[in-house]
Amino acid sequence: MARPTTASSGRTTLRPRRRWRRWIFAALLGVIIGGGAVLFLGKVHNPLGPRVPDSLALLPADADFVISIPRFPAFVKDLPQRPALARLLSDDGFREFLNTPTLRDTGLPEAVRAAFHEMEVLNTRLPFGLTLAPDVTGEHVVMAGWMPAARGDAFRMLLAFRPGSWLALAGVNALLDESLCDWFLAEEIAAAGITLERFRDTVSLTPRGGRAMHITRIADTVLVSSEGELLARIRNAIALDGMPETSAVRYGPLLAGTDAATSALALLVRRDAADAQLQVEASLKRLWGPVVYGLVQDLLPRPSGEDLLFTLDADEALEIALSAEAQPGSLLSHFQPMEEGALAELRHACGGYLPADCFAMLGCDVPPGRLLRALLSRPDVLSAEEKRTFDEWCRTQLATGSLAGLAERLDEALGSRGALFFFREERENVLDKSTAGFALVLPLRQRERLLELVGTIEKVHKADPAQSLMHELERKDEQGVLTLVPRLKEGVRDDPRVLVPGLALVGSHAIVTNWAPLFDVVRATRRSPASSFAAIETLGEAALAAPRDLLAGAILDGHNLWPFVEQSIPGWAYQQTTLGDIRYRRWREEFQMDAVRRGLQPGSAAWKQQEDLYIARQEQSLTAVERPRIEREMHTWTSCFKTLLRAAAMSVVVDGSRCEVRWRLEVN
């Protein structure tokens, strides 16, 4: 039968029932598509959903340390193959160090190796052609950590990142959703031997024999933690207070690093937590002694606030920077900024007088008189009584009136921009000292004024030898080097085996040293400039790497440093086992507590006999057992660095404009 048509158009007219079918089909299709979209947006991925301003904003403010890598894909790309790390990892000494029992027991080397291995494996297993970085991790990755309550316990950690691909975020959403996880992921997770547990918006994955990792998502950011309670605390805080707009105030310095170089990593660590874990301050005080430690601390800027901020760069050289600032009244506050290239110029100008076996140079610009006054005003250098004695010596022996007068004379005679060199003293059978030789090289402004000051000392000595501090002043002028070496009386210097002070005038510079035998080597170096410190090629890059606004800079040659380390180990062990009043007092207190428990009568003959016997045993144990043990441990530790150290050139610079101390290691 033919369909009915209208007279005007001749078009076929639809029957009402079929028209309704089409409307119903379109509605059902819309419902299915809409439901699928809602399901996709709600459970899989919502590109229009809320966003976290920065991953740091989700971190709790009480973390002991935070690592921030602003350009994570660029940082991890070929990381072990970077020139600095490749040379470090190929060094036999460094590999030996990684295998030392102490470091191996921490599990850190194995954890780092396992992490890199897991990243490589994961990169090959990701579906849909995804990459670990940046598809999964995104650009900015941050990790917060909390120190263990006791040694040997595991660190608590929290990782935060924003995936770069919606597929990676969809995968996390599927893992968090029970239905989607059962449909698509549960079978593979179980086959891999991983136990999956779910609690509200968090899922826990525990590999066989491993530690549970807890995962959740907040807006567009994924959080992974070793502690499920930590994730719950973060979610509860957001539920109560809303999404944070900025990170905690103490994390502000890390945000400045988001525009850093591709190879940069920033580490913010709580000062007291780091010291409690590493005990750096106590170790250095024990090794150097409180006076030397205090001087070194005063020559470096001190970090302000509760946190230490480090940055790491690992391209051509390994560079670590610590943000800090000079404290008012410190020795460093007297230093004057130097321009770019000043450290390299000092290396050539001053290092040309010194032998090539010097192991370090410190360059700075500070008036010598001002520095002397600041140094001798420290109570740990001179007591009030010693200061009065020194002023009296200046008045009677130097005719300068006081320390202030001496400082004024020195500033008139000597320039301010110079360098301090360190070297190994050539000595034998001195096992109880770890003293390094030093030579301060300063430009001469008025040679006559300095000789006039020396002449005054000679004149006073000849007028009253009995009151003089020296037997004689030896003067020697050979090969363009004038040397003045005072032969001091007994008791004036601490230890004549390691301290022989002297002054030399050579060329346009003056050299002051604590080891006058150096002057014979200076004369030889004048005859052969190629054997000078300035000729060490490996230090050129280290000197040129100094910043523009340089307050102080040091360069170290590892090849020359190693012989000094070997020479100093017996002295370091001796320093840690000296028989001092504090140690004897502690031993007597220990004996008294034990004697009272045993019922001995204080003041009795038995008490005195037992006390002497106890202290004698402690002395024997300290000197015959503990001292050799410490020396053996030091030899073991230092030998692990021998190969690495002898191939290394290092520099430490204080950048005045950026308020930071930068350490650079280059393995040649």
XYZ file of C-alpha atoms in Angstrom:
668
model
C 0.000 0.000 0.000
C 1.342 3.466 -0.885
C 2.178 5.925 1.903
C -0.178 8.931 2.132
C 1.217 12.209 0.791
C 0.147 15.825 1.027
C -1.027 17.590 -2.084
C 1.326 20.535 -1.696
C 4.637 18.822 -0.985
C 4.268 15.266 -2.004
C 6.458 14.205 1.064
C 5.720 11.021 2.995
C 4.031 11.604 6.370
C 5.436 9.572 9.375
C 3.046 7.585 11.403
C 2.780 8.787 15.071
C 3.938 5.437 16.566
C 7.221 5.376 14.607
C 7.922 9.024 15.459
C 7.661 8.228 19.175
C 10.022 5.285 18.788
C 12.724 7.574 17.443
C 12.238 10.017 20.298
C 12.427 7.191 22.840
C 15.608 5.791 21.229
C 17.248 9.247 21.241
C 16.306 9.747 24.898
C 17.666 6.330 25.889
C 20.883 7.007 23.970
C 21.207 10.364 25.726
C 20.667 8.726 29.094
C 23.313 6.102 28.336
C 25.811 8.677 27.094
C 25.041 11.013 29.984
C 25.309 8.210 32.505
C 28.564 7.088 30.976
C 29.878 10.645 31.092
C 28.821 11.013 34.713
C 30.415 7.662 35.523
C 33.601 8.636 33.659
C 33.797 12.092 35.218
C 32.929 10.825 38.672
C 34.987 7.670 38.829
C 37.618 7.782 36.091
C 38.726 11.336 35.295
C 37.259 14.814 35.531
C 39.351 17.353 33.603
C 37.253 20.187 35.031
C 37.662 19.074 38.646
C 39.409 21.035 41.425
C 43.181 21.539 41.321
C 45.808 21.782 44.045
C 47.831 25.039 43.682
C 51.100 23.192 44.349
C 52.057 19.761 45.673
C 53.848 21.426 48.608
C 50.514 22.829 49.783
C 49.348 19.366 50.882
C 52.391 18.598 53.047
C 52.008 18.838 56.847
C 54.099 21.658 58.314
C 55.907 19.411 60.822
C 58.014 17.348 58.385
C 61.639 16.834 59.439
C 62.804 17.140 55.837
C 61.298 17.899 52.431
C 62.840 17.119 49.038
C 61.561 19.170 46.112
C 62.430 18.381 42.474
C 60.778 21.049 40.300
C 61.782 19.427 36.991
C 61.621 15.751 37.901
C 61.654 14.272 34.351
C 64.750 16.283 33.448
C 66.373 15.438 36.797
C 66.039 11.650 36.520
C 66.759 11.452 32.789
C 70.074 9.626 32.416
C 70.960 10.609 35.992
C 73.614 7.894 36.546
C 75.166 8.809 33.172
C 75.620 12.490 33.990
C 79.335 13.443 33.913
C 79.592 14.234 37.631
C 77.785 11.119 38.874
C 79.258 8.849 36.200
C 82.781 9.708 37.341
C 81.741 9.328 40.977
C 80.045 5.955 40.482
C 82.952 4.606 38.436
C 85.458 5.464 41.168
C 86.785 2.364 42.968
C 87.118 4.213 46.271
C 83.527 5.447 46.204
C 82.203 1.970 45.396
C 84.271 0.629 48.277
C 82.770 3.296 50.529
C 79.242 2.221 49.525
C 80.102 -1.324 50.644
C 81.425 -0.401 54.085
C 79.529 -2.259 56.850
C 78.381 0.941 58.574
C 76.823 2.421 55.440
C 75.581 -0.935 54.181
C 73.771 -1.569 57.480
C 71.722 1.611 56.994
C 70.249 0.074 53.840
C 70.614 3.384 51.998
C 72.821 2.209 49.066
C 70.594 -0.797 48.433
C 67.452 1.352 48.692
C 68.809 3.801 46.103
C 69.810 0.969 43.764
C 66.406 -0.681 44.196
C 64.606 2.611 43.537
C 66.433 3.141 40.226
C 65.848 -0.491 39.264
C 62.139 -0.234 40.060
C 61.851 2.947 37.988
C 63.479 1.206 35.015
C 61.199 -1.834 35.338
C 58.089 0.287 35.862
C 58.905 2.358 32.788
C 58.721 -0.804 30.643
C 55.460 -2.116 32.179
C 53.242 0.940 32.024
C 50.219 0.462 29.720
C 48.999 2.680 26.867
C 52.568 3.810 26.119
C 52.764 5.836 29.353
C 56.136 6.902 30.759
C 56.999 7.138 34.441
C 58.114 10.737 33.995
C 56.305 12.934 33.144
C 53.101 10.919 32.409
C 52.818 9.404 35.897
C 54.871 11.760 38.087
C 54.236 15.051 36.327
C 56.838 17.823 36.501
C 57.087 18.722 40.198
C 57.659 15.882 42.690
C 57.983 16.478 46.429
C 58.727 14.086 49.275
C 58.378 14.780 52.989
C 59.949 12.634 55.677
C 60.043 12.226 59.441
C 63.092 10.922 61.288
C 62.672 7.590 63.094
C 62.080 7.709 66.828
C 64.983 5.308 67.412
C 68.047 4.278 65.424
C 67.268 1.354 63.157
C 63.589 2.247 62.768
C 62.254 3.099 59.316
C 61.673 6.645 58.102
C 58.083 7.808 57.681
C 57.590 9.327 54.246
C 55.023 11.065 52.055
C 55.282 11.493 48.279
C 53.138 14.010 46.371
C 52.911 14.512 42.606
C 50.451 15.582 39.910
C 50.346 13.131 36.977
C 51.030 14.641 33.588
C 48.641 12.323 31.729
C 44.937 11.912 32.404
C 45.377 8.177 31.786
C 47.698 7.918 34.807
C 45.217 9.800 36.983
C 42.411 7.585 35.666
C 44.433 4.531 36.684
C 44.753 5.872 40.248
C 41.013 6.547 40.326
C 40.340 2.976 39.142
C 42.579 1.675 41.922
C 40.721 3.716 44.536
C 37.256 2.709 43.292
C 36.281 -0.749 44.532
C 34.113 -1.679 41.541
C 36.558 -0.480 38.902
C 39.439 -2.085 40.743
C 37.615 -5.439 40.899
C 36.808 -5.240 37.182
C 40.196 -4.201 35.835
C 43.041 -4.395 38.403
C 42.395 -6.839 41.251
C 43.456 -9.957 39.355
C 46.799 -8.468 38.229
C 47.529 -7.100 41.714
C 46.884 -10.492 43.314
C 49.011 -12.246 40.682
C 51.927 -9.966 41.568
C 51.760 -11.130 45.195
C 50.492 -7.769 46.476
C 47.881 -7.561 49.214
C 45.269 -4.854 48.626
C 43.262 -3.272 51.451
C 40.860 -0.368 51.243
C 39.753 2.205 53.836
C 37.406 4.987 52.736
C 39.295 7.038 50.129
C 42.623 5.303 50.660
C 44.009 2.050 49.317
C 46.905 0.101 50.838
C 49.277 -2.051 48.771
C 51.607 -4.451 50.605
C 54.092 -6.485 48.525
C 55.017 -9.931 49.799
C 57.552 -9.443 52.611
C 57.574 -5.669 52.073
C 56.272 -2.511 53.661
C 52.736 -1.275 53.064
C 52.300 1.831 50.896
C 49.105 3.855 51.207
C 47.696 5.773 48.238
C 45.022 8.439 47.923
C 44.074 11.250 45.565
C 43.217 14.817 46.502
C 41.905 16.821 43.532
C 44.539 16.371 40.789
C 47.361 15.311 43.151
C 48.338 11.774 44.136
C 49.700 11.109 47.629
C 51.710 7.999 48.505
C 52.749 7.408 52.118
C 54.186 4.770 54.412
C 51.591 5.827 57.019
C 47.851 5.514 56.390
C 47.113 7.743 59.398
C 49.109 10.552 57.769
C 46.887 10.502 54.687
C 43.777 10.423 56.881
C 45.058 13.459 58.783
C 45.560 15.398 55.547
C 42.088 14.505 54.218
C 40.435 15.432 57.526
C 42.221 18.811 57.571
C 40.962 19.579 54.047
C 37.427 18.479 54.985
C 37.439 20.900 57.931
C 39.363 23.873 56.508
C 39.022 23.462 52.749
C 41.721 23.141 50.108
C 44.891 25.022 51.167
C 45.762 27.933 48.882
C 49.476 28.002 49.738
C 52.065 25.768 51.359
C 53.282 26.102 54.962
C 55.414 29.202 55.556
C 58.562 27.185 56.266
C 58.319 25.603 52.803
C 58.450 29.016 51.115
C 62.173 28.730 50.190
C 61.401 25.543 48.242
C 58.905 27.383 46.040
C 61.721 29.663 44.881
C 63.338 26.603 43.336
C 60.472 25.847 40.939
C 62.279 27.896 38.291
C 65.640 26.237 39.001
C 67.893 24.502 36.505
C 66.752 21.143 35.180
C 69.266 19.235 37.272
C 68.501 20.954 40.584
C 67.120 19.307 43.689
C 66.231 21.242 46.843
C 66.315 19.793 50.359
C 64.820 21.535 53.387
C 65.746 19.819 56.650
C 64.969 20.713 60.228
C 68.238 21.685 61.912
C 67.733 19.868 65.225
C 66.455 16.717 63.504
C 69.464 16.593 61.179
C 71.939 17.102 64.010
C 70.223 14.502 66.197
C 70.462 11.971 63.368
C 73.937 12.806 62.016
C 75.549 14.348 65.140
C 77.777 16.518 62.933
C 78.407 19.217 65.541
C 79.444 16.751 68.252
C 81.693 14.840 65.831
C 83.464 17.971 64.570
C 83.958 19.330 68.085
C 85.480 16.023 69.134
C 87.697 15.896 66.033
C 88.864 19.530 65.878
C 88.426 20.667 69.459
C 86.009 23.411 70.594
C 88.361 26.343 69.795
C 89.072 25.363 66.165
C 85.430 24.365 65.661
C 84.291 27.767 66.956
C 86.698 29.593 64.617
C 85.572 27.624 61.550
C 81.934 28.182 62.481
C 82.621 31.919 62.817
C 84.261 32.036 59.378
C 81.170 30.611 57.662
C 77.682 32.083 57.387
C 75.266 30.458 59.752
C 71.856 29.221 58.601
C 69.095 31.262 60.201
C 65.804 29.865 61.451
C 64.851 26.292 62.266
C 65.641 24.824 58.829
C 68.648 24.194 56.601
C 68.130 24.635 52.859
C 70.384 22.709 50.450
C 70.330 22.615 46.669
C 72.026 19.925 44.583
C 73.237 20.158 40.999
C 74.794 17.136 39.317
C 75.788 17.993 35.744
C 79.496 18.603 35.072
C 80.312 18.690 38.800
C 78.521 17.800 41.995
C 77.426 21.086 43.591
C 75.684 21.541 46.932
C 74.542 24.953 48.195
C 73.465 25.818 51.759
C 71.477 29.003 52.298
C 72.935 30.997 55.187
C 73.895 34.508 56.255
C 76.801 36.160 58.067
C 76.092 36.850 61.727
C 76.763 40.366 63.105
C 80.083 40.412 64.941
C 81.360 37.146 63.418
C 84.772 36.935 61.760
C 83.041 36.700 58.389
C 81.267 40.029 58.960
C 84.661 41.767 58.572
C 85.213 40.308 55.081
C 84.793 42.555 52.044
C 83.124 41.313 48.810
C 85.367 40.420 45.871
C 84.519 40.559 42.184
C 84.191 37.629 39.793
C 87.532 36.001 39.000
C 89.183 37.231 42.227
C 89.775 33.710 43.550
C 91.552 32.674 40.341
C 93.694 35.840 40.486
C 94.685 35.128 44.096
C 95.596 31.579 43.152
C 98.072 32.879 40.582
C 99.333 35.930 42.489
C 99.795 34.298 45.904
C 100.023 30.623 44.976
C 103.070 31.275 42.827
C 105.196 31.562 45.994
C 103.985 28.307 47.587
C 104.861 24.713 46.624
C 102.487 22.528 44.619
C 101.956 20.141 47.540
C 99.762 22.627 49.442
C 96.356 21.005 49.785
C 94.097 24.050 50.219
C 93.824 27.794 49.667
C 91.389 30.237 51.276
C 91.064 33.583 49.523
C 89.465 36.658 51.082
C 89.622 40.441 51.362
C 89.857 41.640 54.966
C 92.201 44.188 56.579
C 94.695 42.094 58.601
C 94.664 44.417 61.597
C 90.893 44.337 61.822
C 90.867 40.547 61.566
C 93.574 40.260 64.269
C 91.561 42.414 66.658
C 88.400 40.391 66.004
C 90.278 37.127 66.446
C 92.050 38.043 69.702
C 88.894 39.537 71.199
C 87.270 36.084 71.220
C 87.184 34.622 74.764
C 87.960 31.143 73.412
C 91.231 32.471 71.917
C 92.414 34.818 74.694
C 91.013 35.097 78.188
C 90.611 38.553 79.762
C 93.888 38.097 81.663
C 95.729 36.924 78.527
C 94.320 39.907 76.645
C 95.745 42.311 79.263
C 99.109 40.523 79.036
C 99.086 40.848 75.249
C 98.270 44.575 75.464
C 101.163 45.005 77.880
C 103.458 43.153 75.464
C 102.359 45.450 72.625
C 103.120 48.474 74.803
C 106.540 47.360 76.050
C 107.873 45.178 73.223
C 106.352 46.783 70.119
C 105.814 50.368 71.258
C 102.362 50.310 69.630
C 100.527 51.131 72.851
C 98.004 48.283 72.613
C 96.469 45.685 70.320
C 94.604 48.493 68.556
C 97.899 50.216 67.791
C 99.392 46.986 66.435
C 96.335 46.452 64.229
C 96.694 49.986 62.831
C 100.383 49.377 61.991
C 99.529 46.116 60.218
C 96.804 47.764 58.116
C 99.293 50.435 57.054
C 101.968 47.894 56.072
C 99.875 45.148 54.475
C 97.088 44.972 51.914
C 93.759 43.347 52.662
C 93.287 40.934 49.755
C 95.297 37.773 50.322
C 95.198 34.021 50.672
C 95.731 31.449 53.415
C 97.370 28.186 52.305
C 97.445 24.857 54.144
C 100.072 22.142 53.778
C 101.425 19.027 55.463
C 104.329 19.713 57.809
C 107.368 17.531 57.071
C 107.961 15.986 60.485
C 108.613 12.550 61.951
C 107.522 10.663 65.076
C 104.888 13.207 66.144
C 101.890 10.924 66.605
C 99.889 12.931 69.131
C 99.326 16.030 66.941
C 97.242 16.633 63.813
C 98.398 20.217 63.231
C 98.393 21.440 59.636
C 100.953 23.927 58.400
C 99.592 27.242 57.169
C 100.996 30.226 55.300
C 99.206 33.573 55.077
C 100.215 35.517 51.950
C 99.365 39.234 51.883
C 100.407 42.044 49.524
C 102.930 44.571 50.843
C 101.672 48.161 50.917
C 104.587 49.710 52.832
C 107.508 47.327 53.179
C 109.376 49.840 55.321
C 106.576 50.048 57.906
C 106.631 46.258 58.354
C 110.439 46.193 58.675
C 110.192 49.062 61.123
C 107.864 46.968 63.298
C 110.308 44.030 63.117
C 113.188 46.385 63.952
C 111.356 47.514 67.085
C 111.073 43.899 68.250
C 114.809 43.364 67.669
C 115.705 46.598 69.461
C 113.639 45.737 72.541
C 115.082 42.213 72.575
C 118.676 43.459 72.522
C 117.946 46.067 75.196
C 116.631 43.488 77.700
C 117.131 39.858 76.565
C 115.901 38.511 79.901
C 112.423 40.020 79.388
C 112.223 39.095 75.707
C 110.100 36.206 74.491
C 112.838 34.918 72.190
C 116.469 33.897 72.288
C 117.217 35.550 68.957
C 115.687 36.612 65.645
C 117.287 34.737 62.781
C 117.506 36.850 59.619
C 118.318 35.321 56.225
C 118.244 37.077 52.828
C 118.838 34.640 49.946
C 117.540 34.363 46.375
C 115.212 37.327 46.807
C 113.567 35.907 49.944
C 114.098 37.702 53.268
C 113.127 35.450 56.185
C 112.774 36.370 59.863
C 112.418 33.432 62.272
C 112.238 34.079 66.038
C 113.815 31.375 68.196
C 111.312 31.440 71.037
C 112.033 30.617 74.654
C 110.701 27.514 76.348
C 107.067 27.826 77.363
C 106.261 30.594 74.859
C 104.929 28.301 72.150
C 102.630 25.320 72.688
C 104.677 22.600 71.004
C 107.959 23.316 69.165
C 107.603 20.024 67.281
C 104.722 21.452 65.214
C 105.026 25.228 65.717
C 107.961 27.189 64.281
C 106.619 30.680 63.412
C 108.246 32.868 60.800
C 107.877 35.853 58.454
C 109.151 36.131 54.887
C 109.219 39.048 52.448
C 109.302 37.876 48.848
C 108.528 39.937 45.781
C 105.545 42.174 46.504
C 104.128 39.950 49.244
C 104.653 38.971 52.874
C 104.285 35.390 54.104
C 103.461 34.524 57.727
C 103.591 30.859 58.707
C 103.486 28.517 61.686
C 106.157 26.277 60.076
C 109.280 28.227 59.106
C 110.985 25.257 57.351
C 108.552 26.104 54.549
C 110.785 29.031 53.544
C 113.439 26.709 52.102
C 110.742 25.298 49.809
C 109.620 28.840 48.897
C 113.131 29.599 47.663
C 113.122 26.424 45.567
C 109.703 27.336 44.148
C 111.040 30.756 43.133
C 113.661 28.961 41.027
C 111.062 26.631 39.484
C 107.614 28.314 39.072
C 106.229 25.171 37.402
C 106.349 23.456 40.811
C 104.134 26.075 42.503
C 100.570 25.816 43.755
C 99.472 28.144 40.938
C 100.563 25.530 38.397
C 98.120 22.808 39.584
C 95.874 22.477 36.527
C 93.077 20.563 38.266
C 92.289 23.575 40.469
C 91.698 25.981 37.598
C 88.020 25.093 37.109
C 87.369 25.136 40.860
C 88.768 28.668 41.153
C 86.861 29.944 38.111
C 83.576 28.538 39.456
C 83.510 31.201 42.209
C 80.524 33.615 42.116
C 80.582 37.330 41.416
C 79.876 38.587 44.922
C 82.464 36.456 46.732
C 82.994 36.915 50.483
C 85.420 34.018 50.847
C 86.437 31.071 48.738
C 88.484 27.927 49.315
C 89.848 25.444 46.801
C 91.173 22.028 47.814
C 93.321 19.534 45.962
C 92.375 16.015 47.009
C 95.639 14.501 45.779
C 97.613 16.666 48.221
C 95.035 16.418 50.990
C 95.372 12.636 51.300
C 98.970 12.623 52.714
C 97.843 15.110 55.385
C 94.879 12.883 56.278
C 97.177 9.863 56.643
C 99.600 11.857 58.808
C 96.810 13.221 61.019
C 94.920 10.021 61.876
C 97.085 9.131 64.937
C 96.741 12.716 66.174
C 92.955 12.677 65.730
C 92.718 9.400 67.639
C 94.931 10.858 70.391
C 92.747 13.989 70.656
C 89.660 11.842 71.225
C 91.341 9.841 73.995
C 93.272 12.479 75.944
C 93.418 12.186 79.732
C 91.812 15.435 80.874
C 90.244 16.715 84.089
C 86.718 16.189 82.780
C 87.421 12.531 82.027
C 88.999 11.932 85.476
C 86.069 13.642 87.169
C 83.596 11.390 85.318
C 85.582 8.283 86.249
C 85.566 9.273 89.946
C 81.805 9.857 89.821
C 81.292 6.448 88.211
C 83.461 4.796 90.898
C 81.644 6.584 93.738
C 78.231 5.365 92.538
C 79.509 1.789 92.250
C 81.383 1.939 95.598
C 78.305 3.146 97.486
C 76.274 0.270 96.041
C 78.981 -2.147 97.191
C 78.992 -0.664 100.697
C 82.511 0.820 100.739
C 83.127 3.483 103.376
C 84.036 6.899 101.855
C 87.517 8.030 102.907
C 88.632 4.574 104.000
C 91.837 2.931 102.825
C 89.829 0.375 100.839
C 87.918 3.198 99.152
C 91.140 4.969 98.095
C 92.782 1.741 96.940
C 89.761 0.679 94.883
C 89.401 4.170 93.382
C 93.046 4.264 92.241
C 92.703 0.778 90.795
C 89.500 1.714 88.915
C 91.051 4.863 87.390
C 94.216 2.956 86.411
C 92.069 0.377 84.608
C 90.162 3.146 82.811
C 93.414 4.820 81.745
C 94.753 1.517 80.451
C 91.529 0.819 78.567
C 91.473 4.297 77.019
C 95.089 4.440 75.858
C 95.800 0.781 75.086
C 92.407 -0.366 73.781
C 90.162 2.555 72.810
C 92.831 4.697 71.123
C 94.059 1.924 68.757
C 90.443 0.973 68.009
C 89.549 4.551 67.014
C 92.694 4.784 64.892
C 91.833 1.536 63.084
C 88.285 2.746 62.413
C 89.598 6.042 61.029
C 91.999 4.201 58.732
C 89.142 2.001 57.509
C 86.829 4.926 56.812
C 89.392 7.201 55.204
C 90.805 4.432 53.011
C 87.360 4.103 51.432
C 87.746 7.650 50.109
C 91.405 7.354 49.116
C 90.954 6.808 45.381
C 88.105 9.306 45.133
C 89.859 11.968 47.195
C 93.116 11.753 45.267
C 91.233 12.368 41.995
C 89.066 15.203 43.306
C 89.205 18.976 43.154
C 86.879 20.775 45.534
C 85.827 24.324 46.217
C 83.821 25.985 48.983
C 82.628 29.533 48.322
C 80.595 32.035 50.323
C 78.274 33.924 47.967
C 77.426 37.295 49.504
C 74.670 38.282 47.065
C 72.734 34.993 47.402
C 73.563 34.422 51.087
C 74.704 30.853 50.607
C 77.693 28.551 50.981
C 78.380 26.447 47.886
C 80.447 23.246 47.816
C 81.637 21.847 44.472
C 83.245 18.453 43.851
C 84.799 17.583 40.518
C 86.337 14.159 39.939
C 89.110 14.231 37.343
